[in-house]
mmCIF file of C-alpha atoms in Angstrom:
data_model
loop_
_atom_site.group_PDB
_atom_site.id
_atom_site.type_symbol
_atom_site.label_atom_id
_atom_site.label_comp_id
_atom_site.label_asym_id
_atom_site.label_seq_id
_atom_site.Cartn_x
_atom_site.Cartn_y
_atom_site.Cartn_z
ATOM 1 C CA MET S 1 16.226 98.866 -38.215
ATOM 2 C CA THR S 2 15.702 102.079 -36.220
ATOM 3 C CA ALA S 3 14.610 105.194 -37.898
ATOM 4 C CA ARG S 4 16.793 108.291 -37.401
ATOM 5 C CA THR S 5 15.193 110.918 -35.423
ATOM 6 C CA PRO S 6 15.273 114.318 -37.805
ATOM 7 C CA ILE S 7 14.601 117.643 -36.735
ATOM 8 C CA VAL S 8 10.720 118.473 -38.295
ATOM 9 C CA ARG S 9 9.927 121.267 -40.201
ATOM 10 C CA TRP S 10 7.008 122.004 -42.834
ATOM 11 C CA ILE S 11 7.456 123.064 -46.196
ATOM 12 C CA ASP S 12 6.291 126.744 -46.788
ATOM 13 C CA GLN S 13 4.170 126.165 -49.601
ATOM 14 C CA GLU S 14 4.977 129.630 -51.125
ATOM 15 C CA ALA S 15 8.521 128.604 -51.102
ATOM 16 C CA PRO S 16 10.361 128.856 -54.696
ATOM 17 C CA THR S 17 10.733 125.466 -56.611
ATOM 18 C CA ALA S 18 14.021 124.551 -58.054
ATOM 19 C CA THR S 19 15.700 125.910 -61.020
ATOM 20 C CA ALA S 20 17.887 124.239 -63.432
ATOM 21 C CA ALA S 21 20.556 126.487 -62.302
ATOM 22 C CA ALA S 22 21.515 124.812 -59.166
ATOM 23 C CA SER S 23 21.043 121.507 -57.278
ATOM 24 C CA PHE S 24 18.733 120.895 -54.556
ATOM 25 C CA ALA S 25 19.317 117.212 -53.788
ATOM 26 C CA SER S 26 18.220 116.315 -50.015
ATOM 27 C CA ASP S 27 17.460 113.368 -47.986
ATOM 28 C CA LEU S 28 14.426 111.296 -48.290
ATOM 29 C CA GLU S 29 12.673 109.645 -45.530
ATOM 30 C CA PHE S 30 9.751 107.584 -44.621
ATOM 31 C CA GLU S 31 8.960 107.598 -41.197
ATOM 32 C CA ALA S 32 6.590 104.553 -39.926
ATOM 33 C CA VAL S 33 4.481 105.129 -42.462
ATOM 34 C CA GLY S 34 1.806 103.205 -43.182
ATOM 35 C CA PHE S 35 -1.475 103.393 -45.810
ATOM 36 C CA LYS S 36 -4.672 101.604 -46.225
ATOM 37 C CA ALA S 37 -6.904 101.310 -49.495
ATOM 38 C CA GLY S 38 -10.046 99.749 -50.167
ATOM 39 C CA GLY S 39 -10.118 98.889 -46.375
ATOM 40 C CA LYS S 40 -6.882 96.954 -47.246
ATOM 41 C CA ARG S 41 -3.438 97.632 -45.469
ATOM 42 C CA ILE S 42 -0.990 98.146 -48.331
ATOM 43 C CA LEU S 43 1.776 99.376 -46.191
ATOM 44 C CA ASP S 44 2.398 98.290 -42.403
ATOM 45 C CA GLU S 45 4.801 100.688 -40.446
ATOM 46 C CA VAL S 46 7.811 100.951 -42.910
ATOM 47 C CA SER S 47 10.976 103.174 -42.030
ATOM 48 C CA ILE S 48 13.336 103.719 -44.594
ATOM 49 C CA TRP S 49 15.550 106.326 -46.021
ATOM 50 C CA ALA S 50 17.856 107.891 -48.611
ATOM 51 C CA GLU S 51 20.920 110.419 -48.326
ATOM 52 C CA SER S 52 21.094 113.201 -50.308
ATOM 53 C CA GLY S 53 22.907 112.224 -53.576
ATOM 54 C CA GLN S 54 22.580 108.711 -53.016
ATOM 55 C CA VAL S 55 20.329 106.033 -54.971
ATOM 56 C CA LEU S 56 17.981 104.175 -52.709
ATOM 57 C CA CYS S 57 16.250 100.795 -54.484
ATOM 58 C CA LEU S 58 12.593 99.801 -53.495
ATOM 59 C CA LEU S 59 12.649 95.836 -53.981
ATOM 60 C CA GLY S 60 10.113 93.612 -53.914
ATOM 61 C CA PRO S 61 7.486 91.254 -55.646
ATOM 62 C CA SER S 62 4.159 92.635 -57.071
ATOM 63 C CA GLY S 63 2.182 93.893 -54.264
ATOM 64 C CA SER S 64 4.707 94.190 -51.961
ATOM 65 C CA GLY S 65 4.058 98.210 -51.384
ATOM 66 C CA LYS S 66 6.998 99.570 -53.463
ATOM 67 C CA THR S 67 5.211 101.878 -55.755
ATOM 68 C CA SER S 68 2.875 102.797 -53.096
ATOM 69 C CA LEU S 69 5.816 104.323 -51.386
ATOM 70 C CA LEU S 70 6.808 106.242 -54.344
ATOM 71 C CA ARG S 71 3.236 107.622 -54.861
ATOM 72 C CA ILE S 72 3.530 108.653 -51.159
ATOM 73 C CA ALA S 73 6.740 110.474 -51.564
ATOM 74 C CA ALA S 74 5.359 112.259 -54.978
ATOM 75 C CA GLY S 75 2.531 113.131 -53.057
ATOM 76 C CA ILE S 76 0.202 111.503 -55.307
ATOM 77 C CA GLU S 77 -1.320 109.389 -52.315
ATOM 78 C CA ARG S 78 -1.432 110.091 -48.716
ATOM 79 C CA PRO S 79 -0.413 108.198 -45.826
ATOM 80 C CA THR S 80 -2.771 106.855 -43.180
ATOM 81 C CA SER S 81 0.319 107.073 -40.523
ATOM 82 C CA GLY S 82 3.703 108.062 -40.123
ATOM 83 C CA ARG S 83 5.669 111.071 -42.100
ATOM 84 C CA VAL S 84 7.590 111.510 -45.132
ATOM 85 C CA LEU S 85 10.509 113.972 -45.026
ATOM 86 C CA ILE S 86 12.360 115.557 -47.387
ATOM 87 C CA GLY S 87 15.562 117.133 -46.316
ATOM 88 C CA GLY S 88 14.376 117.129 -42.686
ATOM 89 C CA THR S 89 11.194 118.490 -43.771
ATOM 90 C CA ALA S 90 8.055 117.088 -42.997
ATOM 91 C CA VAL S 91 6.011 117.023 -46.372
ATOM 92 C CA ALA S 92 3.216 114.342 -45.384
ATOM 93 C CA GLY S 93 1.914 113.172 -41.857
ATOM 94 C CA PRO S 94 -0.577 113.886 -38.963
ATOM 95 C CA GLU S 95 0.089 117.586 -38.860
ATOM 96 C CA GLY S 96 -0.165 118.444 -42.362
ATOM 97 C CA PHE S 97 0.379 117.902 -45.957
ATOM 98 C CA VAL S 98 2.301 119.584 -48.761
ATOM 99 C CA PRO S 99 0.808 119.064 -52.275
ATOM 100 C CA PRO S 100 3.407 117.431 -55.219
ATOM 101 C CA GLU S 101 4.012 120.847 -57.390
ATOM 102 C CA ARG S 102 5.817 121.994 -53.833
ATOM 103 C CA ARG S 103 7.465 119.285 -53.162
ATOM 104 C CA GLY S 104 10.328 119.622 -55.612
ATOM 105 C CA VAL S 105 10.283 115.831 -56.776
ATOM 106 C CA GLY S 106 10.956 114.675 -60.152
ATOM 107 C CA LEU S 107 8.601 111.799 -61.545
ATOM 108 C CA MET S 108 9.919 109.311 -64.242
ATOM 109 C CA PHE S 109 7.200 106.384 -65.450
ATOM 110 C CA GLN S 110 7.460 103.016 -66.704
ATOM 111 C CA ASP S 111 6.253 104.404 -70.005
ATOM 112 C CA PHE S 112 8.487 107.326 -70.125
ATOM 113 C CA ALA S 113 5.612 109.637 -70.645
ATOM 114 C CA LEU S 114 6.988 111.555 -73.505
ATOM 115 C CA PHE S 115 4.439 114.034 -75.357
ATOM 116 C CA PRO S 116 4.160 112.573 -78.843
ATOM 117 C CA HIS S 117 3.215 116.110 -80.431
ATOM 118 C CA MET S 118 6.058 117.537 -78.872
ATOM 119 C CA THR S 119 10.230 117.770 -80.343
ATOM 120 C CA ILE S 120 12.567 116.299 -77.652
ATOM 121 C CA LEU S 121 13.722 119.580 -77.051
ATOM 122 C CA ASP S 122 10.142 120.614 -76.514
ATOM 123 C CA ASN S 123 9.910 117.782 -74.124
ATOM 124 C CA VAL S 124 12.663 118.492 -71.875
ATOM 125 C CA ARG S 125 11.825 121.949 -71.363
ATOM 126 C CA PHE S 126 8.344 121.628 -70.450
ATOM 127 C CA GLY S 127 8.844 121.861 -67.161
ATOM 128 C CA LEU S 128 10.946 124.931 -67.577
ATOM 129 C CA ARG S 129 8.534 127.619 -68.323
ATOM 130 C CA PRO S 130 8.576 129.552 -65.115
ATOM 131 C CA LEU S 131 12.568 130.243 -66.083
ATOM 132 C CA GLY S 132 11.862 131.945 -69.486
ATOM 133 C CA ALA S 133 12.252 130.896 -72.803
ATOM 134 C CA SER S 134 16.050 131.643 -73.546
ATOM 135 C CA HIS S 135 16.899 130.039 -69.980
ATOM 136 C CA ALA S 136 14.396 126.988 -70.437
ATOM 137 C CA HIS S 137 16.190 126.529 -73.922
ATOM 138 C CA SER S 138 19.840 126.421 -73.130
ATOM 139 C CA ALA S 139 19.347 124.079 -69.832
ATOM 140 C CA ALA S 140 17.134 121.697 -72.213
ATOM 141 C CA LEU S 141 19.938 121.768 -74.764
ATOM 142 C CA ALA S 142 22.502 121.269 -71.874
ATOM 143 C CA ALA S 143 20.334 118.124 -70.431
ATOM 144 C CA LEU S 144 20.382 116.375 -73.868
ATOM 145 C CA GLU S 145 23.896 117.035 -73.993
ATOM 146 C CA ARG S 146 24.754 115.360 -71.056
ATOM 147 C CA VAL S 147 22.709 111.968 -72.347
ATOM 148 C CA GLY S 148 23.932 111.726 -75.361
ATOM 149 C CA LEU S 149 20.749 113.473 -77.325
ATOM 150 C CA ARG S 150 21.724 116.937 -78.234
ATOM 151 C CA ALA S 151 21.402 116.288 -82.328
ATOM 152 C CA ALA S 152 18.205 114.921 -81.869
ATOM 153 C CA ALA S 153 16.637 118.121 -80.362
ATOM 154 C CA ALA S 154 14.450 118.757 -83.078
ATOM 155 C CA ASP S 155 13.019 115.271 -83.733
ATOM 156 C CA TYR S 156 9.778 113.606 -82.060
ATOM 157 C CA PRO S 157 9.609 110.860 -79.910
ATOM 158 C CA HIS S 158 8.383 108.176 -82.168
ATOM 159 C CA THR S 159 11.935 108.385 -84.102
ATOM 160 C CA LEU S 160 13.792 107.481 -81.538
ATOM 161 C CA SER S 161 14.448 103.838 -79.665
ATOM 162 C CA GLY S 162 13.438 102.594 -76.577
ATOM 163 C CA GLY S 163 16.827 103.525 -74.790
ATOM 164 C CA GLU S 164 16.896 106.662 -76.335
ATOM 165 C CA GLN S 165 13.252 107.413 -75.323
ATOM 166 C CA GLN S 166 14.353 106.688 -71.572
ATOM 167 C CA ARG S 167 17.481 108.892 -71.751
ATOM 168 C CA VAL S 168 15.122 111.934 -73.053
ATOM 169 C CA ALA S 169 12.391 110.793 -70.280
ATOM 170 C CA LEU S 170 15.745 111.211 -67.565
ATOM 171 C CA ALA S 171 16.854 114.382 -68.762
ATOM 172 C CA ARG S 172 13.352 115.600 -68.751
ATOM 173 C CA ALA S 173 13.039 114.354 -65.023
ATOM 174 C CA LEU S 174 16.185 116.034 -63.942
ATOM 175 C CA THR S 175 16.397 119.651 -65.937
ATOM 176 C CA PRO S 176 14.275 121.103 -63.263
ATOM 177 C CA ARG S 177 17.088 120.131 -60.686
ATOM 178 C CA PRO S 178 14.449 118.006 -58.441
ATOM 179 C CA ARG S 179 15.338 117.433 -55.263
ATOM 180 C CA VAL S 180 14.555 113.956 -54.880
ATOM 181 C CA LEU S 181 14.000 112.084 -58.233
ATOM 182 C CA LEU S 182 11.638 109.018 -58.359
ATOM 183 C CA MET S 183 11.766 106.334 -60.501
ATOM 184 C CA ASP S 184 9.249 103.495 -61.230
ATOM 185 C CA GLU S 185 10.807 100.440 -62.738
ATOM 186 C CA PRO S 186 12.485 102.663 -65.266
ATOM 187 C CA PHE S 187 14.039 99.999 -67.264
ATOM 188 C CA SER S 188 11.499 97.592 -67.486
ATOM 189 C CA GLY S 189 10.156 98.665 -71.143
ATOM 190 C CA LEU S 190 13.568 97.938 -72.574
ATOM 191 C CA ASP S 191 14.868 95.182 -74.649
ATOM 192 C CA SER S 192 17.092 93.027 -72.265
ATOM 193 C CA ARG S 193 19.983 93.752 -74.511
ATOM 194 C CA LEU S 194 19.644 97.301 -73.892
ATOM 195 C CA LYS S 195 19.124 97.183 -70.136
ATOM 196 C CA ASP S 196 22.982 97.153 -68.852
ATOM 197 C CA VAL S 197 24.093 100.225 -71.005
ATOM 198 C CA ILE S 198 20.912 102.225 -70.443
ATOM 199 C CA ARG S 199 21.262 101.620 -66.342
ATOM 200 C CA THR S 200 24.887 102.203 -66.643
ATOM 201 C CA ASP S 201 24.489 105.762 -68.325
ATOM 202 C CA THR S 202 21.589 106.568 -66.078
ATOM 203 C CA LEU S 203 23.916 105.875 -63.105
ATOM 204 C CA GLN S 204 26.739 107.976 -64.122
ATOM 205 C CA ILE S 205 24.213 110.655 -65.324
ATOM 206 C CA LEU S 206 22.598 110.671 -61.492
ATOM 207 C CA ARG S 207 26.265 110.654 -60.114
ATOM 208 C CA GLU S 208 27.273 113.515 -62.002
ATOM 209 C CA THR S 209 24.107 115.538 -61.486
ATOM 210 C CA GLY S 210 24.641 114.296 -57.316
ATOM 211 C CA SER S 211 20.994 113.516 -57.775
ATOM 212 C CA THR S 212 18.749 111.619 -54.815
ATOM 213 C CA ALA S 213 17.078 108.748 -56.396
ATOM 214 C CA ILE S 214 14.374 106.359 -55.587
ATOM 215 C CA VAL S 215 14.129 103.512 -58.069
ATOM 216 C CA VAL S 216 11.422 100.753 -57.651
ATOM 217 C CA THR S 217 12.263 97.354 -59.118
ATOM 218 C CA HIS S 218 11.275 93.840 -58.747
ATOM 219 C CA ASP S 219 14.736 92.913 -60.245
ATOM 220 C CA ALA S 220 17.135 92.113 -57.503
ATOM 221 C CA GLU S 221 20.237 92.293 -60.138
ATOM 222 C CA GLU S 222 18.869 95.510 -60.887
ATOM 223 C CA ALA S 223 18.729 96.810 -57.541
ATOM 224 C CA MET S 224 22.461 95.554 -56.846
ATOM 225 C CA ARG S 225 23.635 97.227 -59.898
ATOM 226 C CA MET S 226 21.828 100.482 -59.067
ATOM 227 C CA GLY S 227 21.222 101.026 -55.412
ATOM 228 C CA ASP S 228 23.682 102.654 -52.627
ATOM 229 C CA ARG S 229 21.115 101.069 -50.207
ATOM 230 C CA ILE S 230 18.315 98.367 -51.033
ATOM 231 C CA ALA S 231 15.311 98.060 -48.862
ATOM 232 C CA LEU S 232 13.124 94.839 -49.508
ATOM 233 C CA LEU S 233 9.564 94.584 -49.099
ATOM 234 C CA ARG S 234 7.240 91.829 -48.683
ATOM 235 C CA ASP S 235 3.675 92.553 -48.055
ATOM 236 C CA GLY S 236 3.754 96.051 -47.333
ATOM 237 C CA ARG S 237 6.562 95.364 -44.825
ATOM 238 C CA LEU S 238 10.219 96.223 -44.663
ATOM 239 C CA VAL S 239 11.817 92.834 -44.427
ATOM 240 C CA GLN S 240 15.478 94.067 -44.476
ATOM 241 C CA ALA S 241 17.496 97.195 -45.558
ATOM 242 C CA GLY S 242 21.107 97.698 -46.360
ATOM 243 C CA THR S 243 23.963 97.739 -48.780
ATOM 244 C CA ALA S 244 23.664 94.848 -51.700
ATOM 245 C CA HIS S 245 26.637 93.208 -49.467
ATOM 246 C CA GLU S 246 24.742 93.250 -46.783
ATOM 247 C CA LEU S 247 21.779 91.775 -47.845
ATOM 248 C CA TYR S 248 23.244 89.046 -49.785
ATOM 249 C CA ARG S 249 25.754 88.150 -47.427
ATOM 250 C CA ARG S 250 23.492 88.677 -44.291
ATOM 251 C CA PRO S 251 19.946 87.874 -45.327
ATOM 252 C CA ALA S 252 17.335 88.538 -42.633
ATOM 253 C CA SER S 253 15.144 85.695 -43.744
ATOM 254 C CA LEU S 254 14.966 82.495 -46.132
ATOM 255 C CA PHE S 255 12.797 85.367 -47.931
ATOM 256 C CA ALA S 256 15.527 87.847 -48.548
ATOM 257 C CA ALA S 257 18.014 85.149 -49.220
ATOM 258 C CA GLY S 258 15.912 83.602 -51.920
ATOM 259 C CA PHE S 259 14.882 86.717 -53.283
ATOM 260 C CA PHE S 260 18.786 87.541 -54.391
ATOM 261 C CA SER S 261 19.424 84.050 -55.536
ATOM 262 C CA GLU S 262 17.898 80.474 -56.199
ATOM 263 C CA LEU S 263 18.088 78.493 -53.694
ATOM 264 C CA ASN S 264 17.729 74.741 -52.750
ATOM 265 C CA VAL S 265 15.672 74.575 -49.221
ATOM 266 C CA LEU S 266 16.444 71.783 -47.010
ATOM 267 C CA ALA S 267 14.779 70.660 -43.553
ATOM 268 C CA GLY S 268 17.440 70.325 -40.894
ATOM 269 C CA THR S 269 17.833 69.822 -37.063
ATOM 270 C CA VAL S 270 20.102 71.073 -34.555
ATOM 271 C CA ARG S 271 22.162 68.317 -32.812
ATOM 272 C CA GLY S 272 24.957 69.546 -30.380
ATOM 273 C CA GLY S 273 25.181 72.897 -31.780
ATOM 274 C CA ARG S 274 25.206 71.829 -35.542
ATOM 275 C CA VAL S 275 22.995 71.673 -38.295
ATOM 276 C CA GLU S 276 22.458 68.455 -40.013
ATOM 277 C CA CYS S 277 20.244 67.587 -42.959
ATOM 278 C CA PRO S 278 20.629 65.314 -45.997
ATOM 279 C CA LEU S 279 23.660 66.625 -47.061
ATOM 280 C CA GLY S 280 25.273 65.908 -43.705
ATOM 281 C CA THR S 281 26.461 68.440 -41.004
ATOM 282 C CA VAL S 282 26.494 71.771 -42.942
ATOM 283 C CA ALA S 283 26.724 74.730 -40.170
ATOM 284 C CA ALA S 284 27.001 75.762 -36.528
ATOM 285 C CA SER S 285 23.550 77.022 -34.756
ATOM 286 C CA PRO S 286 23.577 78.123 -31.449
ATOM 287 C CA ARG S 287 19.722 76.734 -30.790
ATOM 288 C CA SER S 288 18.971 74.163 -28.304
ATOM 289 C CA ASP S 289 19.046 70.287 -29.461
ATOM 290 C CA GLY S 290 15.883 69.311 -31.668
ATOM 291 C CA THR S 291 15.149 72.634 -33.097
ATOM 292 C CA PRO S 292 14.044 72.306 -36.883
ATOM 293 C CA VAL S 293 15.434 74.958 -39.084
ATOM 294 C CA LYS S 294 15.211 75.362 -42.934
ATOM 295 C CA ILE S 295 18.527 75.596 -44.805
ATOM 296 C CA GLY S 296 18.684 77.769 -47.682
ATOM 297 C CA LEU S 297 21.692 76.681 -50.279
ATOM 298 C CA ARG S 298 22.560 78.588 -53.317
ATOM 299 C CA LEU S 299 22.757 76.735 -56.492
ATOM 300 C CA ASN S 300 26.416 77.424 -56.531
ATOM 301 C CA GLY S 301 27.156 76.658 -53.301
ATOM 302 C CA LEU S 302 27.280 72.665 -53.970
ATOM 303 C CA ARG S 303 30.567 71.055 -54.623
ATOM 304 C CA LEU S 304 30.398 68.077 -56.888
ATOM 305 C CA ALA S 305 33.010 65.546 -57.647
ATOM 306 C CA VAL S 306 33.548 62.045 -58.664
ATOM 307 C CA ASP S 307 35.274 60.666 -55.795
ATOM 308 C CA GLY S 308 36.118 62.336 -52.159
ATOM 309 C CA SER S 309 34.347 63.497 -48.733
ATOM 310 C CA GLY S 310 30.241 64.250 -48.931
ATOM 311 C CA VAL S 311 27.690 62.502 -49.254
ATOM 312 C CA PRO S 312 26.353 60.169 -52.515
ATOM 313 C CA ALA S 313 24.177 61.867 -55.364
ATOM 314 C CA ARG S 314 23.066 60.895 -58.788
ATOM 315 C CA VAL S 315 22.946 63.344 -61.748
ATOM 316 C CA LEU S 316 19.154 63.029 -62.895
ATOM 317 C CA SER S 317 19.866 66.052 -65.834
ATOM 318 C CA ARG S 318 22.315 68.265 -66.946
ATOM 319 C CA ARG S 319 21.854 71.531 -69.179
ATOM 320 C CA PHE S 320 24.396 73.804 -70.929
ATOM 321 C CA LEU S 321 23.693 77.628 -70.249
ATOM 322 C CA GLY S 322 26.861 78.564 -71.741
ATOM 323 C CA SER S 323 28.840 79.920 -68.873
ATOM 324 C CA VAL S 324 27.702 77.303 -66.398
ATOM 325 C CA ASP S 325 26.083 73.883 -66.346
ATOM 326 C CA LEU S 326 22.840 73.238 -64.700
ATOM 327 C CA LEU S 327 22.361 69.949 -62.645
ATOM 328 C CA THR S 328 19.665 68.205 -61.179
ATOM 329 C CA LEU S 329 20.570 65.824 -58.415
ATOM 330 C CA ALA S 330 18.673 63.076 -56.512
ATOM 331 C CA VAL S 331 20.190 63.010 -52.592
ATOM 332 C CA ASP S 332 19.076 60.278 -50.184
ATOM 333 C CA GLY S 333 16.818 61.704 -47.633
ATOM 334 C CA ALA S 334 16.236 65.144 -49.849
ATOM 335 C CA ASP S 335 12.354 65.536 -50.118
ATOM 336 C CA ARG S 336 12.954 66.999 -53.626
ATOM 337 C CA PRO S 337 15.766 66.928 -56.150
ATOM 338 C CA LEU S 338 18.360 69.611 -55.621
ATOM 339 C CA ARG S 339 19.604 71.878 -58.386
ATOM 340 C CA ALA S 340 23.267 72.789 -58.910
ATOM 341 C CA ARG S 341 25.441 75.383 -60.894
ATOM 342 C CA ILE S 342 28.769 74.370 -61.942
ATOM 343 C CA ARG S 343 31.277 75.461 -64.622
ATOM 344 C CA PRO S 344 31.259 72.943 -67.699
ATOM 345 C CA SER S 345 34.564 71.738 -67.051
ATOM 346 C CA GLU S 346 34.004 70.946 -63.163
ATOM 347 C CA LEU S 347 32.509 67.576 -63.898
ATOM 348 C CA GLY S 348 33.382 65.016 -66.404
ATOM 349 C CA GLU S 349 30.582 64.436 -69.177
ATOM 350 C CA GLY S 350 28.650 60.948 -68.649
ATOM 351 C CA VAL S 351 29.354 60.991 -65.049
ATOM 352 C CA ASP S 352 25.967 59.993 -63.243
ATOM 353 C CA GLU S 353 27.247 58.869 -59.847
ATOM 354 C CA ILE S 354 29.013 61.777 -57.806
ATOM 355 C CA VAL S 355 29.442 63.021 -54.284
ATOM 356 C CA VAL S 356 28.112 66.248 -52.926
ATOM 357 C CA SER S 357 29.808 68.659 -50.065
ATOM 358 C CA VAL S 358 28.770 72.093 -49.388
ATOM 359 C CA ASP S 359 30.360 75.594 -49.648
ATOM 360 C CA PRO S 360 29.677 77.095 -45.797
ATOM 361 C CA GLN S 361 29.654 80.347 -47.237
ATOM 362 C CA GLU S 362 26.703 79.842 -49.562
ATOM 363 C CA ILE S 363 24.500 78.200 -46.766
ATOM 364 C CA PHE S 364 21.698 80.202 -44.168
ATOM 365 C CA VAL S 365 20.218 78.714 -41.905
ATOM 366 C CA PHE S 366 16.839 79.905 -40.224
ATOM 367 C CA GLU S 367 14.255 78.514 -37.462
ATOM 368 C CA ASP S 368 11.645 76.545 -39.250
ATOM 369 C CA THR S 369 8.428 78.053 -37.553
ATOM 370 C CA ASP S 370 5.740 76.343 -40.206
ATOM 371 C CA GLY S 371 7.008 73.232 -40.766
ATOM 372 C CA SER S 372 6.929 73.898 -44.719
ATOM 373 C CA ILE S 373 9.756 73.712 -47.158
#
């Protein structure tokens, strides 16, 4: 991805911070950011950005550099190379560094970090003390109204559910009208039954306030639900950035494809402009004859039938998962059993011998550079 070329300015460190009366949502850009800690490279030339008013999800496994990027944006860590810009204005880079309290960013942590000895109202207005008592009080109440918790203003955090505490933390982070809101795994501590509701509520509030937000997550579905754009990281490097549709339908690597859905991975070879594998000829390829390739096939990309065209397969196991059945299949020539997800009514019970074909929309072919599967 080609980085933009912004007009670089430096924040006047005596400039006023945002107030609760106005929105200061801004772009945020990481420009070729590198970071080392303890002699280890954590980030390697990462260039991504979030547009003003959009949600950017930083996605990747543990150790991929997501939280380090967030800490660098907040000013908690300094990049060892590259720049960070907010609203086209540099806040970190070779020429200088703007401290966290002058950046106009809001932080929302995994554990919500509410003050247990303060009421809900006092928690929300904690960052509004410069506004004066009356203004801070009304702004905090308005924020609680927005998240549906005005009635709990006099309560204490321990009396609220996890989902309610999360909404208080969001209200507190947004009340000072930060230029960018930084959220580190904000839903990881919630019961799985609550996550869908809280994520939807959070996204609605972000839209209503016009906030720019950076959300760290290791959950691909969460990133797809929340993000206007997604940046997928691995080992401190940017693998791919784009919309959920772009990353899901046009993954840049087998790693990217596998991060968004379960895959069967097969070895294949290019012959006459086509990719051949144990499932037959499955895709076209511009690569030269004899090129070894890896084929990623989503579990819903296998078509199963009792007869018709396809390659023979044997059902090894079948598990009912509610809306789908999960099958394990043996196919001649495949190094390991294949897995398939089908509708429970798609294949009759007790069927062992079937034929398998593939959905070309669910196949991804990448050159095999290491010979492993």
